């Protein structure tokens, strides 16, 4: 087992958003920095926009998790506002379908 990645519908509210599709991923630390997160996130972004026809995909990351934030930016999501989720400082990301 390495970890998981996926695309899920979030009813919300998170960051004052409801009913949005979120890219998420978690990998065991020994697999960090090997490209698995980027590959999985890109695959789910492509699946969501190209296959499912979603108009927008969102994500959020712990503000201190630079690795996760880089993944989201690398695949084309744009950083938005900072907010708190469960007492953790987070950064909101999203991208609209072309």
mmCIF file of C-alpha atoms in Angstrom:
data_model
loop_
_atom_site.group_PDB
_atom_site.id
_atom_site.type_symbol
_atom_site.label_atom_id
_atom_site.label_comp_id
_atom_site.label_asym_id
_atom_site.label_seq_id
_atom_site.Cartn_x
_atom_site.Cartn_y
_atom_site.Cartn_z
ATOM 1 C CA UNK A 1 0.000 0.000 0.000
ATOM 2 C CA UNK A 2 1.387 3.374 -1.084
ATOM 3 C CA UNK A 3 -1.535 5.667 -0.345
ATOM 4 C CA UNK A 4 -4.577 6.912 -2.205
ATOM 5 C CA UNK A 5 -5.810 9.626 -4.541
ATOM 6 C CA UNK A 6 -9.216 10.545 -5.849
ATOM 7 C CA UNK A 7 -11.823 13.022 -6.922
ATOM 8 C CA UNK A 8 -14.815 13.500 -4.651
ATOM 9 C CA UNK A 9 -17.939 15.597 -4.485
ATOM 10 C CA UNK A 10 -17.889 17.681 -1.307
ATOM 11 C CA UNK A 11 -21.259 18.900 -0.065
ATOM 12 C CA UNK A 12 -19.495 21.476 2.110
ATOM 13 C CA UNK A 13 -19.307 23.931 3.441
ATOM 14 C CA UNK A 14 -15.563 24.341 3.175
ATOM 15 C CA UNK A 15 -14.210 27.840 2.570
ATOM 16 C CA UNK A 16 -17.818 28.976 2.034
ATOM 17 C CA UNK A 17 -18.054 26.573 -0.919
ATOM 18 C CA UNK A 18 -20.647 23.842 -1.398
ATOM 19 C CA UNK A 19 -21.110 21.046 -3.910
ATOM 20 C CA UNK A 20 -17.638 21.132 -5.441
ATOM 21 C CA UNK A 21 -15.325 18.422 -6.749
ATOM 22 C CA UNK A 22 -12.102 18.105 -4.785
ATOM 23 C CA UNK A 23 -8.825 16.450 -5.763
ATOM 24 C CA UNK A 24 -7.306 14.712 -2.772
ATOM 25 C CA UNK A 25 -4.299 12.475 -2.181
ATOM 26 C CA UNK A 26 -2.362 10.973 0.702
ATOM 27 C CA UNK A 27 0.793 8.902 0.390
ATOM 28 C CA UNK A 28 3.015 7.251 2.949
ATOM 29 C CA UNK A 29 6.093 9.394 3.676
ATOM 30 C CA UNK A 30 8.490 6.926 2.045
ATOM 31 C CA UNK A 31 6.772 7.682 -1.303
ATOM 32 C CA UNK A 32 6.965 11.478 -1.037
ATOM 33 C CA UNK A 33 9.103 13.310 -3.574
ATOM 34 C CA UNK A 34 8.914 10.551 -6.193
ATOM 35 C CA UNK A 35 6.251 12.053 -8.445
ATOM 36 C CA UNK A 36 3.353 9.827 -7.378
ATOM 37 C CA UNK A 37 1.319 12.737 -6.029
ATOM 38 C CA UNK A 38 1.756 14.785 -9.199
ATOM 39 C CA UNK A 39 0.931 11.838 -11.435
ATOM 40 C CA UNK A 40 -2.183 10.911 -9.467
ATOM 41 C CA UNK A 41 -3.437 14.497 -9.166
ATOM 42 C CA UNK A 42 -2.932 15.098 -12.899
ATOM 43 C CA UNK A 43 -4.782 11.886 -13.748
ATOM 44 C CA UNK A 44 -7.770 12.872 -11.597
ATOM 45 C CA UNK A 45 -7.806 16.398 -13.007
ATOM 46 C CA UNK A 46 -7.875 14.980 -16.544
ATOM 47 C CA UNK A 47 -10.566 12.461 -15.588
ATOM 48 C CA UNK A 48 -12.718 15.152 -14.021
ATOM 49 C CA UNK A 49 -12.512 17.689 -16.826
ATOM 50 C CA UNK A 50 -12.063 15.580 -19.961
ATOM 51 C CA UNK A 51 -14.034 12.450 -19.102
ATOM 52 C CA UNK A 52 -16.658 13.619 -16.623
ATOM 53 C CA UNK A 53 -17.057 17.097 -18.108
ATOM 54 C CA UNK A 54 -16.833 18.911 -14.785
ATOM 55 C CA UNK A 55 -16.818 22.705 -15.131
ATOM 56 C CA UNK A 56 -14.485 23.288 -12.175
ATOM 57 C CA UNK A 57 -12.201 21.315 -9.888
ATOM 58 C CA UNK A 58 -11.037 22.522 -6.493
ATOM 59 C CA UNK A 59 -8.575 21.500 -3.820
ATOM 60 C CA UNK A 60 -7.192 22.834 -0.608
ATOM 61 C CA UNK A 61 -3.931 22.219 1.173
ATOM 62 C CA UNK A 62 -2.457 22.865 4.571
ATOM 63 C CA UNK A 63 -0.684 26.212 4.176
ATOM 64 C CA UNK A 64 2.530 24.684 5.549
ATOM 65 C CA UNK A 65 2.459 21.662 3.213
ATOM 66 C CA UNK A 66 4.674 23.088 0.490
ATOM 67 C CA UNK A 67 4.917 19.746 -1.342
ATOM 68 C CA UNK A 68 1.163 19.432 -1.736
ATOM 69 C CA UNK A 69 0.824 23.065 -2.747
ATOM 70 C CA UNK A 70 3.487 22.590 -5.434
ATOM 71 C CA UNK A 71 1.621 19.578 -6.814
ATOM 72 C CA UNK A 72 -1.607 21.557 -7.149
ATOM 73 C CA UNK A 73 0.169 24.458 -8.840
ATOM 74 C CA UNK A 74 2.126 22.099 -11.118
ATOM 75 C CA UNK A 75 -1.086 20.570 -12.495
ATOM 76 C CA UNK A 76 -2.601 23.993 -13.145
ATOM 77 C CA UNK A 77 -4.747 24.818 -10.139
ATOM 78 C CA UNK A 78 -4.548 28.458 -9.093
ATOM 79 C CA UNK A 79 -4.085 29.505 -5.481
ATOM 80 C CA UNK A 80 -6.897 31.561 -4.030
ATOM 81 C CA UNK A 81 -7.598 32.716 -0.524
ATOM 82 C CA UNK A 82 -6.284 31.523 2.806
ATOM 83 C CA UNK A 83 -8.831 30.124 5.260
ATOM 84 C CA UNK A 84 -9.058 27.943 8.349
ATOM 85 C CA UNK A 85 -10.448 24.406 8.243
ATOM 86 C CA UNK A 86 -10.702 22.592 11.556
ATOM 87 C CA UNK A 87 -8.191 24.985 13.090
ATOM 88 C CA UNK A 88 -5.626 24.429 10.327
ATOM 89 C CA UNK A 89 -4.489 27.259 8.057
ATOM 90 C CA UNK A 90 -5.257 26.234 4.459
ATOM 91 C CA UNK A 91 -4.933 27.609 0.938
ATOM 92 C CA UNK A 92 -7.783 27.204 -1.554
ATOM 93 C CA UNK A 93 -7.038 26.140 -5.153
ATOM 94 C CA UNK A 94 -9.225 25.773 -8.211
ATOM 95 C CA UNK A 95 -9.235 25.550 -11.978
ATOM 96 C CA UNK A 96 -12.067 25.971 -14.461
ATOM 97 C CA UNK A 97 -12.417 23.715 -17.476
ATOM 98 C CA UNK A 98 -11.178 25.374 -20.672
#
